[in-house]
Short mmCIF file of C-alpha atoms in Angstrom, two decimals:
data_model
loop_
_atom_site.label_atom_id
_atom_site.label_comp_id
_atom_site.label_asym_id
_atom_site.label_seq_id
_atom_site.Cartn_x
_atom_site.Cartn_y
_atom_site.Cartn_z
CA MET S 1 18.70 28.78 -119.48
CA ARG S 2 18.73 30.19 -115.58
CA ARG S 3 14.70 30.69 -115.77
CA ARG S 4 14.11 26.61 -116.54
CA LEU S 5 16.25 25.77 -113.19
CA LEU S 6 12.79 27.80 -111.41
CA PRO S 7 10.10 25.05 -111.65
CA VAL S 8 12.52 22.15 -110.48
CA LEU S 9 13.88 24.03 -107.34
CA VAL S 10 9.19 24.79 -106.52
CA LEU S 11 8.80 20.56 -107.65
CA ALA S 12 11.82 20.21 -104.66
CA ALA S 13 10.20 22.81 -102.13
CA SER S 14 7.80 20.27 -103.21
CA ALA S 15 8.49 16.75 -102.38
CA LEU S 16 10.18 18.48 -98.90
CA VAL S 17 6.54 19.35 -97.62
CA LEU S 18 4.98 16.65 -98.41
CA THR S 19 7.79 14.31 -96.40
CA ALA S 20 7.74 16.18 -94.11
CA CYS S 21 4.01 15.68 -93.28
CA THR S 22 3.99 12.28 -94.02
CA THR S 23 6.15 10.98 -91.50
CA PRO S 24 5.88 7.28 -90.49
CA SER S 25 3.91 7.30 -87.09
CA GLY S 26 5.43 6.38 -83.97
CA VAL S 27 8.74 8.28 -85.27
CA PRO S 28 9.31 11.22 -83.31
CA SER S 29 9.94 14.77 -85.36
CA SER S 30 11.87 16.41 -83.99
CA ALA S 31 11.35 19.82 -82.22
CA PRO S 32 13.07 22.69 -81.72
CA SER S 33 14.84 22.54 -78.29
CA SER S 34 14.68 25.80 -76.32
CA ALA S 35 17.69 28.54 -75.59
CA PRO S 36 19.04 28.59 -72.73
CA SER S 37 18.16 30.54 -70.10
CA SER S 38 21.06 33.84 -69.44
CA THR S 39 22.63 33.81 -66.23
CA PRO S 40 23.25 36.99 -65.21
CA SER S 41 27.11 38.30 -65.46
CA ALA S 42 28.09 39.56 -61.67
CA GLU S 43 29.14 42.90 -61.05
CA PRO S 44 32.63 43.94 -61.30
CA GLU S 45 34.74 43.53 -58.19
CA VAL S 46 35.62 47.43 -57.94
CA ASP S 47 38.87 47.66 -55.41
CA PRO S 48 38.59 51.47 -52.84
CA GLN S 49 40.87 53.76 -54.75
CA LEU S 50 41.80 57.43 -53.37
CA VAL S 51 43.41 59.76 -55.97
CA VAL S 52 44.99 62.84 -55.40
CA THR S 53 44.58 65.64 -57.11
CA LEU S 54 44.94 69.39 -57.42
CA ASP S 55 41.30 70.45 -55.85
CA GLY S 56 41.33 67.80 -53.77
CA LEU S 57 40.06 64.22 -53.68
CA THR S 58 38.45 61.03 -54.91
CA PHE S 59 36.49 57.89 -53.55
CA THR S 60 35.85 54.84 -55.74
CA ASP S 61 33.82 52.04 -54.22
CA GLU S 62 31.40 49.84 -55.18
CA THR S 63 29.75 52.31 -53.73
CA GLY S 64 30.51 54.91 -56.49
CA THR S 65 32.34 58.20 -56.25
CA THR S 66 32.68 60.21 -54.36
CA GLU S 67 34.85 64.07 -54.51
CA ALA S 68 35.89 66.30 -51.84
CA THR S 69 37.21 69.65 -52.30
CA PHE S 70 40.64 71.41 -49.94
CA ASP S 71 37.54 74.05 -50.70
CA ASP S 72 35.54 72.51 -47.78
CA SER S 73 38.08 70.95 -45.01
CA ASP S 74 34.89 69.18 -43.43
CA ALA S 75 33.44 66.72 -46.95
CA LEU S 76 37.15 66.41 -47.18
CA LEU S 77 37.72 64.35 -43.79
CA ALA S 78 34.56 63.11 -43.80
CA LEU S 79 35.32 61.81 -47.98
CA LEU S 80 38.35 60.20 -46.31
CA GLU S 81 36.09 58.65 -42.36
CA THR S 82 34.47 56.99 -45.27
CA ALA S 83 37.27 55.47 -46.83
CA THR S 84 39.01 54.35 -44.21
CA GLY S 85 35.32 53.33 -41.28
CA ASP S 86 38.26 56.23 -39.29
CA LEU S 87 37.96 60.25 -38.36
CA PRO S 88 41.23 60.58 -35.89
CA ALA S 89 41.01 63.42 -33.42
CA PRO S 90 42.49 66.22 -34.49
CA GLU S 91 45.84 67.65 -32.59
CA ALA S 92 46.93 71.48 -32.96
CA VAL S 93 49.62 73.04 -35.00
CA GLU S 94 52.22 75.59 -33.53
CA ASP S 95 52.21 79.14 -34.64
CA MET S 96 55.16 80.33 -36.34
CA PRO S 97 56.04 83.39 -34.59
CA GLY S 98 54.36 86.24 -36.27
CA TYR S 99 51.49 84.16 -37.07
CA GLU S 100 48.38 82.58 -35.86
CA PHE S 101 46.85 80.47 -38.60
CA LYS S 102 45.19 78.50 -36.41
CA LEU S 103 45.44 75.00 -38.02
CA GLU S 104 44.79 71.49 -36.66
CA THR S 105 46.32 68.33 -38.48
CA TYR S 106 43.80 65.17 -39.24
CA THR S 107 46.76 61.80 -39.27
CA TRP S 108 45.75 58.78 -40.95
CA ASP S 109 48.00 56.31 -42.02
CA GLY S 110 49.38 56.79 -44.80
CA LEU S 111 48.27 60.35 -44.89
CA ARG S 112 47.73 64.54 -42.92
CA VAL S 113 45.57 66.67 -43.20
CA THR S 114 46.03 70.13 -42.44
CA ALA S 115 42.84 71.96 -41.92
CA ASP S 116 41.78 74.97 -40.88
CA SER S 117 39.76 75.15 -37.67
CA THR S 118 38.23 78.20 -38.23
CA GLY S 119 36.74 76.76 -41.46
CA GLU S 120 38.07 80.20 -43.70
CA ASN S 121 41.07 79.10 -45.82
CA PRO S 122 41.25 75.92 -47.14
CA SER S 123 43.19 73.06 -46.25
CA TRP S 124 45.61 70.25 -47.69
CA ILE S 125 47.52 66.77 -46.88
CA THR S 126 50.01 65.20 -47.12
CA VAL S 127 50.58 61.36 -48.82
CA THR S 128 53.74 59.62 -47.18
CA GLY S 129 52.81 56.23 -47.42
CA ALA S 130 51.20 54.40 -50.75
CA GLU S 131 48.62 53.64 -48.53
CA VAL S 132 45.87 54.86 -46.24
CA ASP S 133 45.25 52.65 -43.31
CA GLY S 134 44.96 50.03 -45.73
CA VAL S 135 43.19 52.70 -49.21
CA PRO S 136 45.55 52.11 -52.11
CA ILE S 137 46.20 56.33 -53.17
CA ALA S 138 48.40 57.15 -56.16
CA THR S 139 47.37 60.85 -58.28
CA GLU S 140 45.47 60.89 -61.24
CA GLU S 141 48.27 59.15 -63.04
CA GLY S 142 49.09 56.76 -61.05
CA LEU S 143 51.51 58.13 -59.18
CA THR S 144 52.51 57.12 -55.54
CA VAL S 145 54.56 57.05 -52.58
CA GLY S 146 58.08 54.74 -53.27
CA SER S 147 57.05 55.92 -57.40
CA THR S 148 61.07 56.37 -59.03
CA ARG S 149 62.71 59.78 -60.33
CA ALA S 150 61.95 58.05 -63.15
CA ASP S 151 58.34 58.04 -63.00
CA LEU S 152 57.51 61.65 -62.42
CA LEU S 153 59.69 62.61 -65.25
CA ALA S 154 57.97 60.49 -67.69
CA ALA S 155 54.98 61.90 -66.21
CA ASP S 156 56.83 65.89 -67.06
CA ALA S 157 57.24 67.62 -63.72
CA TRP S 158 59.97 69.89 -63.02
CA ALA S 159 62.52 70.91 -60.75
CA LEU S 160 61.14 73.72 -58.11
CA VAL S 161 63.80 76.53 -59.53
CA ASP S 162 65.62 77.16 -63.26
CA SER S 163 69.57 76.28 -60.74
CA GLU S 164 68.31 72.23 -60.00
CA ASP S 165 68.56 70.35 -62.43
CA SER S 166 64.90 67.69 -62.07
CA ALA S 167 67.60 64.41 -62.20
CA THR S 168 68.87 65.16 -59.15
CA ALA S 169 66.28 68.03 -57.27
CA ALA S 170 64.95 66.96 -54.03
CA TYR S 171 62.35 67.77 -54.78
CA LEU S 172 60.09 68.02 -58.13
CA GLY S 173 56.42 69.60 -59.36
CA LEU S 174 53.99 68.27 -61.04
CA GLY S 175 50.72 69.54 -63.17
CA GLY S 176 51.04 73.74 -62.28
CA ARG S 177 47.68 75.16 -62.59
CA GLU S 178 48.06 79.13 -62.59
CA VAL S 179 45.54 81.09 -59.73
CA PRO S 180 45.17 84.74 -60.32
CA ASP S 181 45.77 87.49 -58.35
CA THR S 182 49.29 86.29 -57.46
CA GLN S 183 52.71 86.67 -58.39
CA SER S 184 55.43 83.71 -58.92
CA LEU S 185 58.77 83.75 -56.62
CA THR S 186 60.82 81.85 -58.55
CA HIS S 187 60.24 83.27 -60.90
CA PRO S 188 59.08 87.30 -60.49
CA GLY S 189 56.80 89.21 -62.82
CA SER S 190 55.25 85.29 -63.76
CA VAL S 191 51.53 84.04 -62.28
CA GLY S 192 52.20 82.12 -59.34
CA ILE S 193 51.24 78.70 -59.88
CA ILE S 194 49.54 75.27 -57.44
CA PHE S 195 51.36 72.01 -58.33
CA LEU S 196 51.34 68.34 -56.95
CA LEU S 197 55.17 68.61 -54.66
CA PHE S 198 56.92 65.26 -54.43
CA SER S 199 59.63 64.72 -52.01
CA LEU S 200 62.41 62.23 -52.77
CA ASP S 201 65.46 60.40 -51.54
CA GLY S 202 67.27 59.81 -53.51
CA ASP S 203 65.09 58.16 -56.64
CA GLU S 204 61.91 58.09 -54.80
CA VAL S 205 59.42 59.12 -53.56
CA THR S 206 58.28 59.63 -50.24
CA GLN S 207 55.74 61.61 -49.97
CA ILE S 208 52.91 63.91 -52.19
CA MET S 209 51.55 67.43 -51.31
CA SER S 210 48.47 69.47 -52.27
CA PRO S 211 48.70 71.80 -53.45
CA SER S 212 51.23 73.41 -52.91
CA ASN S 213 51.94 77.20 -54.20
CA ASP S 214 54.93 78.55 -55.77
CA PHE S 215 53.78 82.30 -54.10
CA SER S 216 53.21 82.09 -50.61
CA ASP S 217 56.37 83.24 -48.54
CA ILE S 218 55.56 80.15 -45.89
#
């Protein structure tokens, strides 16, 4: 029965072709409409952002992403100058009795860099605001000055010494990484670590320091 349908379909198709060929004059035939031209989509805007890690800073804006490590103070300062449009004048740090470090600080609104003026030792930063000269700054976990203790604990932050309770301690650490050839002062017999250090006033973060460690004696 299905094979008998084929001639009928062929005849019907032929009739449609003949009808199309004999369209009366004066009746406009339909022409395919032109496809609408595509308009290039605008590039999404990228808000400037600074990110703190154990190794340094990352700055992202519409031009891309730049990274600088604490081991390269010049690159770190150049990154911050690019991000903020400003490079503050350095201020010498008074040495502690018995030490001679030749440290200097560069202070922005919301951040302070402490660097070795000789370039021989790594620098470190202290974040004191949620923005650095208007540029938002946070950790990789999204933690900022103003975050809560609950935010830190949710990210697995811990009290610096075992005798303290992370629910009440004034300082919490996050993201520990072992440093070979060092000895922890808080956990004797263990390898020392570097970590992000959070200072809290009550249950609110007031400062973030990177990197901090548990093997330096000052």
